[in-house]
Coordinates of C-alpha atoms and ligand atoms in Angstrom, one line a residue:
M213 CA 33.2 -5.2 -40.9
A214 CA 29.7 -5.7 -42.0
G215 CA 27.2 -2.8 -41.6
F216 CA 24.8 -2.4 -38.8
N217 CA 21.8 -3.8 -40.5
E218 CA 23.8 -6.6 -42.0
Q219 CA 25.1 -7.7 -38.6
L220 CA 21.6 -7.5 -37.2
G221 CA 20.2 -9.4 -40.3
R222 CA 22.6 -12.3 -39.4
D223 CA 21.4 -12.3 -35.7
L224 CA 17.8 -12.5 -37.1
D225 CA 18.7 -15.4 -39.4
E226 CA 19.9 -17.3 -36.4
I227 CA 16.7 -16.6 -34.6
R228 CA 14.7 -17.8 -37.7
G229 CA 16.9 -20.9 -38.1
A230 CA 16.2 -22.0 -34.5
G231 CA 12.6 -21.8 -35.0
L232 CA 12.3 -18.9 -32.5
W233 CA 11.0 -16.1 -34.7
R234 CA 8.6 -13.8 -33.1
E235 CA 6.6 -11.0 -34.6
L236 CA 3.8 -8.7 -33.3
R237 CA 0.2 -9.3 -34.4
E238 CA -2.2 -6.2 -34.4
I239 CA -5.4 -6.9 -32.6
A240 CA -8.2 -4.7 -33.9
S241 CA -10.5 -5.0 -30.8
A242 CA -10.7 -4.6 -27.1
Q243 CA -9.1 -7.4 -25.0
S244 CA -11.7 -10.2 -24.6
T245 CA -12.5 -13.8 -25.2
R246 CA -13.3 -12.7 -28.8
I247 CA -10.5 -10.8 -30.6
K248 CA -10.1 -9.5 -34.3
L249 CA -7.1 -10.2 -36.1
G250 CA -6.4 -9.8 -39.9
G251 CA -10.1 -9.1 -40.4
R252 CA -11.1 -12.4 -38.7
E253 CA -12.6 -13.1 -35.3
F254 CA -11.0 -15.6 -33.1
I255 CA -11.8 -17.2 -29.7
N256 CA -9.0 -16.0 -27.5
F257 CA -7.5 -18.5 -25.1
S258 CA -4.2 -16.6 -24.5
S259 CA -4.8 -13.4 -22.4
N260 CA -4.2 -12.9 -18.7
D261 CA -7.4 -11.0 -18.4
Y262 CA -8.5 -13.8 -16.0
L263 CA -11.7 -12.0 -14.7
G264 CA -12.6 -10.3 -18.0
L265 CA -12.1 -6.8 -16.4
A266 CA -9.7 -5.3 -19.1
A267 CA -12.7 -3.9 -21.0
H268 CA -15.2 -4.0 -18.1
P269 CA -17.7 -0.9 -18.0
A270 CA -16.8 -0.1 -14.2
L271 CA -13.1 0.2 -15.1
T272 CA -13.6 2.2 -18.3
Q273 CA -15.9 4.6 -16.4
A274 CA -13.3 5.1 -13.8
A275 CA -10.6 5.8 -16.3
Q276 CA -13.0 8.2 -18.1
E277 CA -13.7 10.2 -15.0
A278 CA -10.0 10.3 -14.1
L279 CA -9.2 11.5 -17.7
D280 CA -11.7 14.2 -17.3
R281 CA -10.2 15.4 -13.9
F282 CA -6.5 14.6 -14.4
G283 CA -5.8 14.5 -18.1
T284 CA -3.8 11.7 -19.8
G285 CA -0.2 12.2 -18.6
S286 CA 1.1 12.3 -15.0
G287 CA 3.7 14.7 -16.2
A288 CA 6.6 13.6 -14.0
S289 CA 7.9 11.0 -11.7
R290 CA 6.1 10.5 -8.5
L291 CA 8.8 12.2 -6.4
I292 CA 8.7 15.4 -8.5
C293 CA 5.2 16.4 -9.1
G294 CA 3.6 13.3 -10.7
S295 CA 2.2 11.8 -7.4
L296 CA -1.5 12.3 -8.3
Q297 CA -4.6 11.5 -6.3
P298 CA -5.6 8.2 -8.3
H299 CA -2.0 6.8 -7.4
H300 CA -2.6 7.4 -3.8
E301 CA -6.1 6.1 -3.9
L302 CA -5.0 3.0 -5.6
E303 CA -2.1 2.4 -3.1
A304 CA -4.5 2.8 -0.2
A305 CA -7.0 0.4 -1.8
L306 CA -4.1 -2.2 -2.5
A307 CA -2.9 -2.1 1.1
K308 CA -6.5 -2.4 2.4
W309 CA -7.1 -5.4 0.2
Q310 CA -4.0 -7.1 1.0
S311 CA -4.2 -6.1 4.8
T312 CA -0.8 -4.7 4.7
E313 CA 0.5 -1.4 6.2
A314 CA 1.4 0.0 2.8
A315 CA 1.5 -0.6 -0.9
L316 CA 3.5 1.1 -3.7
V317 CA 2.6 1.1 -7.5
F318 CA 5.1 0.9 -10.2
S319 CA 4.6 1.5 -14.0
T320 CA 4.9 -2.4 -14.5
G321 CA 5.3 -5.5 -12.5
F322 CA 8.7 -5.9 -14.2
A323 CA 9.7 -2.5 -12.8
A324 CA 8.3 -3.4 -9.4
V325 CA 10.4 -6.6 -9.0
Q326 CA 13.5 -4.6 -10.3
G327 CA 12.9 -2.0 -7.7
V328 CA 12.5 -4.4 -4.9
L329 CA 15.5 -6.8 -5.4
T330 CA 18.1 -3.8 -6.3
S331 CA 16.9 -1.7 -3.2
L332 CA 17.0 -4.6 -0.6
L333 CA 20.1 -6.5 -1.8
G334 CA 23.5 -5.9 -3.1
Q335 CA 27.2 -7.2 -3.1
G336 CA 27.7 -9.7 -0.3
D337 CA 24.1 -10.7 -0.2
V338 CA 22.4 -13.8 -1.7
I339 CA 19.3 -14.1 -3.7
I340 CA 17.8 -17.6 -4.2
L341 CA 15.5 -18.1 -7.1
D342 CA 13.1 -20.9 -8.2
K343 CA 14.4 -22.4 -11.5
K344 CA 11.2 -21.3 -13.1
A345 CA 11.0 -17.9 -11.7
H346 CA 10.0 -15.1 -14.1
A347 CA 12.5 -13.3 -16.2
S348 CA 11.9 -10.1 -14.1
M349 CA 13.3 -11.8 -11.0
I350 CA 16.3 -13.2 -12.9
D351 CA 17.3 -9.8 -14.5
A352 CA 16.7 -8.0 -11.2
A353 CA 18.7 -10.5 -9.2
K354 CA 21.6 -10.0 -11.7
L355 CA 21.4 -6.2 -11.6
S356 CA 21.4 -6.1 -7.8
G357 CA 24.9 -7.3 -7.6
A358 CA 24.0 -10.0 -5.1
T359 CA 25.2 -13.6 -5.5
L360 CA 22.6 -15.5 -7.4
R361 CA 21.6 -19.2 -6.7
I362 CA 18.9 -21.3 -8.3
F363 CA 16.9 -24.0 -6.7
H364 CA 15.3 -26.8 -8.6
H365 CA 11.8 -26.1 -9.3
N366 CA 9.6 -26.3 -6.3
N367 CA 12.3 -28.5 -4.5
L368 CA 12.3 -27.9 -0.8
G369 CA 15.3 -30.2 -0.2
N370 CA 17.3 -28.3 -2.6
L371 CA 16.2 -24.8 -1.3
E372 CA 17.2 -25.9 2.2
K373 CA 20.8 -26.8 1.1
L374 CA 21.1 -23.4 -0.6
L375 CA 19.7 -21.6 2.5
Q376 CA 22.2 -23.5 4.7
W377 CA 25.0 -22.4 2.5
A378 CA 23.8 -18.8 2.2
A379 CA 23.5 -18.4 6.0
G380 CA 27.1 -18.8 6.3
Q381 CA 28.0 -16.1 3.8
G382 CA 27.3 -13.2 6.3
G383 CA 25.0 -11.1 4.2
R384 CA 21.2 -10.8 3.7
V385 CA 19.5 -13.7 2.1
L386 CA 16.3 -13.5 0.1
V387 CA 14.3 -16.3 -1.5
A388 CA 12.0 -15.3 -4.4
T389 CA 9.4 -17.3 -6.2
E390 CA 6.0 -17.3 -7.7
S391 CA 2.8 -18.5 -6.0
V392 CA 1.3 -19.7 -9.3
F393 CA 3.9 -20.2 -12.1
S394 CA 3.2 -18.3 -15.3
M395 CA 4.0 -20.9 -17.9
D396 CA 2.9 -24.1 -16.1
G397 CA 0.1 -23.0 -13.8
D398 CA 1.6 -25.1 -10.9
R399 CA 1.9 -23.7 -7.3
A400 CA 4.8 -23.2 -5.1
P401 CA 5.0 -25.3 -1.9
L402 CA 4.3 -22.0 0.2
A403 CA 4.1 -23.4 3.6
G404 CA 7.4 -25.3 3.2
I405 CA 9.2 -22.3 1.7
V406 CA 7.9 -19.9 4.5
E407 CA 8.9 -22.5 7.1
L408 CA 12.3 -22.9 5.7
K409 CA 13.1 -19.1 5.1
E410 CA 12.1 -18.5 8.8
R411 CA 14.4 -21.3 10.0
Y412 CA 17.3 -19.9 8.2
G413 CA 16.6 -16.3 8.8
A414 CA 16.0 -15.4 5.2
W415 CA 13.4 -13.1 3.5
L416 CA 10.8 -14.0 0.9
M417 CA 9.6 -12.1 -2.0
L418 CA 6.4 -13.8 -3.5
D419 CA 5.3 -13.0 -7.0
E420 CA 1.4 -13.3 -7.0
A421 CA 1.1 -12.0 -10.6
H422 CA -1.0 -15.0 -11.6
A423 CA -2.8 -15.5 -8.3
F424 CA -4.0 -12.0 -7.0
G425 CA -7.7 -11.8 -7.9
L426 CA -8.2 -15.5 -8.3
Y427 CA -7.5 -17.3 -5.0
G428 CA -8.4 -16.9 -1.5
P429 CA -11.1 -14.8 0.3
L430 CA -11.7 -11.5 -1.6
G431 CA -9.2 -12.8 -4.3
Q432 CA -6.3 -11.9 -1.9
G433 CA -4.0 -14.4 -3.5
L434 CA -2.6 -17.7 -2.7
A435 CA -0.5 -16.8 0.3
A436 CA -3.7 -15.3 1.8
A437 CA -5.6 -18.4 1.0
D438 CA -3.1 -20.5 2.7
G439 CA -3.0 -18.1 5.9
L440 CA 0.6 -17.2 5.2
A441 CA 0.4 -13.7 3.9
G442 CA 1.4 -12.2 7.2
R443 CA 4.6 -14.2 7.4
I444 CA 5.9 -13.0 4.0
E445 CA 8.1 -9.9 3.9
I446 CA 7.4 -8.8 0.2
R447 CA 4.4 -9.7 -1.8
M448 CA 4.3 -8.5 -5.6
G449 CA 1.6 -8.4 -8.1
T450 CA 0.7 -7.0 -11.5
L451 CA -2.3 -4.8 -12.3
G452 CA -2.3 -6.0 -15.8
K453 CA -3.8 -9.5 -15.4
A454 CA -6.8 -10.2 -13.2
V455 CA -7.1 -6.6 -12.1
G456 CA -7.7 -5.5 -15.8
A457 CA -5.4 -2.5 -16.0
A458 CA -1.6 -2.1 -16.2
G459 CA 1.2 -1.4 -13.7
G460 CA 2.7 -3.4 -10.8
F461 CA 2.7 -3.2 -7.1
I462 CA 4.4 -4.2 -3.9
C463 CA 2.8 -4.6 -0.6
G464 CA 4.2 -5.0 2.7
S465 CA 5.4 -3.0 5.6
R466 CA 5.6 0.8 5.9
Q467 CA 9.5 0.5 6.1
L468 CA 9.5 -1.5 3.0
V469 CA 7.5 0.9 0.9
D470 CA 9.6 3.9 2.5
L471 CA 12.7 2.1 1.5
L472 CA 11.5 1.6 -2.1
V473 CA 10.4 5.3 -2.4
N474 CA 14.0 6.4 -1.5
R475 CA 16.0 3.7 -3.3
A476 CA 14.1 2.0 -6.1
R477 CA 15.6 3.3 -9.3
S478 CA 12.8 2.1 -11.5
F479 CA 10.3 4.0 -9.3
I480 CA 12.4 7.2 -8.7
F481 CA 13.6 7.7 -12.3
S482 CA 10.5 6.9 -14.2
T483 CA 7.3 8.8 -15.1
A484 CA 4.3 7.9 -12.9
P485 CA 1.6 5.8 -14.4
S486 CA -1.2 7.6 -16.2
P487 CA -3.7 8.6 -13.6
A488 CA -6.6 7.0 -15.7
V489 CA -5.0 3.6 -15.6
S490 CA -4.4 3.8 -11.8
A491 CA -8.1 4.9 -11.4
A492 CA -9.2 1.8 -13.6
A493 CA -6.9 -0.4 -11.5
R494 CA -8.5 0.8 -8.3
A495 CA -12.0 0.1 -9.7
G496 CA -10.6 -3.4 -10.6
V497 CA -9.4 -3.9 -7.1
E498 CA -12.7 -2.8 -5.6
L499 CA -14.7 -5.0 -8.0
I500 CA -12.6 -8.1 -7.2
Q501 CA -13.5 -7.9 -3.6
G502 CA -17.2 -7.5 -4.1
A503 CA -20.1 -9.8 -5.0
E504 CA -19.3 -9.5 -8.8
G505 CA -15.7 -10.5 -8.2
E506 CA -16.9 -13.6 -6.3
S507 CA -19.2 -14.6 -8.9
L508 CA -16.6 -14.0 -11.8
R509 CA -14.2 -16.2 -9.8
G510 CA -17.0 -19.0 -9.6
Q511 CA -17.3 -18.8 -13.4
L512 CA -13.7 -19.0 -14.0
W513 CA -13.2 -22.1 -11.7
Q514 CA -16.3 -23.8 -13.4
R515 CA -14.6 -23.4 -16.9
V516 CA -11.2 -24.6 -15.5
E517 CA -12.8 -27.7 -14.3
E518 CA -14.5 -28.4 -17.6
L519 CA -11.4 -27.8 -19.5
M520 CA -9.2 -30.0 -17.2
R521 CA -11.6 -32.8 -17.3
G522 CA -11.8 -32.6 -21.1
I523 CA -8.0 -32.4 -21.6
E524 CA -7.6 -35.3 -19.4
S525 CA -10.1 -37.4 -21.4
L526 CA -8.0 -36.5 -24.6
G527 CA -5.1 -38.1 -23.0
W528 CA -3.0 -34.9 -22.1
K529 CA -1.4 -34.5 -18.7
T530 CA -3.1 -32.3 -16.5
P531 CA -1.9 -30.1 -13.6
V532 CA -2.5 -31.4 -10.2
E533 CA -4.0 -28.2 -8.9
P534 CA -6.4 -26.1 -10.9
S535 CA -5.3 -22.8 -12.3
A536 CA -6.4 -20.4 -14.9
I537 CA -3.3 -21.4 -16.9
L538 CA -3.2 -24.8 -18.7
P539 CA -0.1 -25.7 -20.6
L540 CA -0.3 -28.3 -23.2
I541 CA 3.4 -29.4 -23.6
I542 CA 4.4 -30.2 -27.2
G543 CA 8.1 -30.4 -27.2
A544 CA 9.9 -29.2 -30.3
E545 CA 9.4 -25.5 -31.2
E546 CA 8.4 -26.2 -34.9
K547 CA 5.7 -28.7 -33.7
A548 CA 4.3 -26.2 -31.3
L549 CA 4.1 -23.6 -34.0
A550 CA 2.4 -26.1 -36.4
A551 CA -0.2 -26.8 -33.7
M552 CA -0.9 -23.2 -33.2
E553 CA -1.5 -22.7 -36.9
Q554 CA -3.9 -25.7 -37.0
L555 CA -5.9 -24.3 -34.1
R556 CA -5.8 -20.8 -35.8
E557 CA -7.4 -22.4 -38.9
T558 CA -10.4 -23.5 -36.6
G559 CA -10.8 -19.9 -35.3
L560 CA -9.0 -20.4 -32.1
F561 CA -6.2 -18.1 -30.8
I562 CA -3.6 -19.9 -28.6
P563 CA 0.0 -18.8 -29.2
A564 CA 2.9 -21.2 -28.9
I565 CA 5.2 -20.3 -26.1
R566 CA 8.9 -21.2 -26.8
H567 CA 12.4 -20.7 -25.7
P568 CA 13.6 -18.3 -24.0
T569 CA 10.2 -18.0 -22.2
V570 CA 10.3 -21.7 -21.5
S571 CA 13.3 -24.2 -21.7
R572 CA 14.3 -25.6 -25.0
N573 CA 12.2 -28.5 -26.4
E574 CA 9.6 -27.6 -23.8
A575 CA 7.5 -25.6 -26.2
R576 CA 3.9 -25.6 -25.4
L577 CA 0.4 -24.2 -26.2
R578 CA -0.3 -22.0 -23.2
V579 CA -4.1 -22.0 -22.7
T580 CA -5.5 -19.5 -20.4
L581 CA -9.1 -19.1 -19.4
S582 CA -11.1 -16.2 -18.3
S583 CA -14.5 -15.9 -16.4
S584 CA -15.8 -14.5 -19.8
H585 CA -15.4 -17.8 -21.6
T586 CA -18.6 -19.8 -22.0
G587 CA -19.0 -23.5 -21.7
A588 CA -19.4 -23.5 -25.5
D589 CA -16.0 -21.9 -25.9
V590 CA -14.4 -24.7 -23.9
R591 CA -16.1 -27.3 -26.0
A592 CA -15.0 -25.7 -29.1
L593 CA -11.4 -25.8 -27.8
L594 CA -11.7 -29.4 -26.7
D595 CA -13.2 -30.3 -30.1
A596 CA -10.3 -28.7 -32.0
L597 CA -7.7 -30.3 -29.7
G598 CA -9.3 -33.7 -30.2
Q599 CA -9.0 -33.3 -33.9
A600 CA -5.5 -32.0 -33.8
R601 CA -4.3 -34.9 -31.7
Ligands
PMP731 N1 6.0 -11.7 -12.9 C1 5.3 -12.7 -13.5 C2 5.1 -14.1 -12.9 C3 4.6 -12.4 -14.7 O1 4.0 -13.4 -15.4 C4 4.7 -11.0 -15.3 C5 4.1 -10.7 -16.6 N2 4.2 -11.5 -17.6 C6 5.5 -10.1 -14.5 C7 6.0 -10.5 -13.3 C8 5.6 -8.7 -15.0 O2 4.4 -8.0 -14.8 P1 4.0 -6.7 -15.9 O3 3.5 -7.5 -17.0 O4 3.1 -6.0 -15.1 O5 5.3 -6.1 -16.1

């Protein structure tokens, strides 16, 4: 029997051989549209810091004030003695922003999804996921013990068939999907999904990780923009993307949040988020709803439009609806890596996204835009893409 490291070495060789090797890169600067890597500055088109809040003075100041008052660590899980004032203030701000009775903050969005699905469903129940649903939903659904069914991406006919079948199983039925998909930037047909889940008596969990802050009045997300928020049982978001901090949250009814506090193992058995991070997130949530948030959204959508127009004129397929995520599908994993390296030479940072994050042979350059990008940044990207093509 080979030794521990020898066995792991073979696993690693397999990963390398498949063109799927991943490694960490140390960024020596704050998160922004300019990042320092290996002593060189790059224009960054890869972060989810869509509104440029990750290093915004209003958020750092809120974090600093919380650090002075509450220190760095929360010291315990929320239910022991770690439920600090900044957590409660953030939850109140989230519930107000989303016009829900209550909200609950988790250490990450991943933990929030896990907490919800495992608290609400179990053996004898059915969870129906979109084919492109985020890994957090797939893992949580498996962990819950419920029967897992997958519907073709954004396909209402296929979803209806599964709902018909699930309605005869005798347990609870929950549909889960994303409002804006993380790797493609396309949108779920929300009105159709809401109509179907109501017709078949199912519940809906909507992951708005890539939509909160960006769409709708006050950046309340896509469901709110479509006037559907009040008909969705569970809406989930992350505080680590447009909000500019870290953590995840669930918003919905008082009963939903009370149940999570009592049952969600990823909430109960985990140290509460750092109070400084929650204070920063609250500042982010407030900023998003004000005049500055509105103006940042305006800048972001202007850049999105410029990039979409430019990409189209280069002959790439562009998404039907605008989003801050623009995938350039390359196909083979090695080709995507080569394209990434070529762009890196010209000072642009756009990582190749490969299996298992996306399906095999759907490797891509995932371009993301931020309100902090300038028109000149977008032109630099289009020039480099034109040359690479
Ligand atoms: N859902 C989606 C769609 C995501 O893209 C992410 C983050 N990549 C998550 C959930 C998890 O959120 P977090 O990063 O806060 O754990």
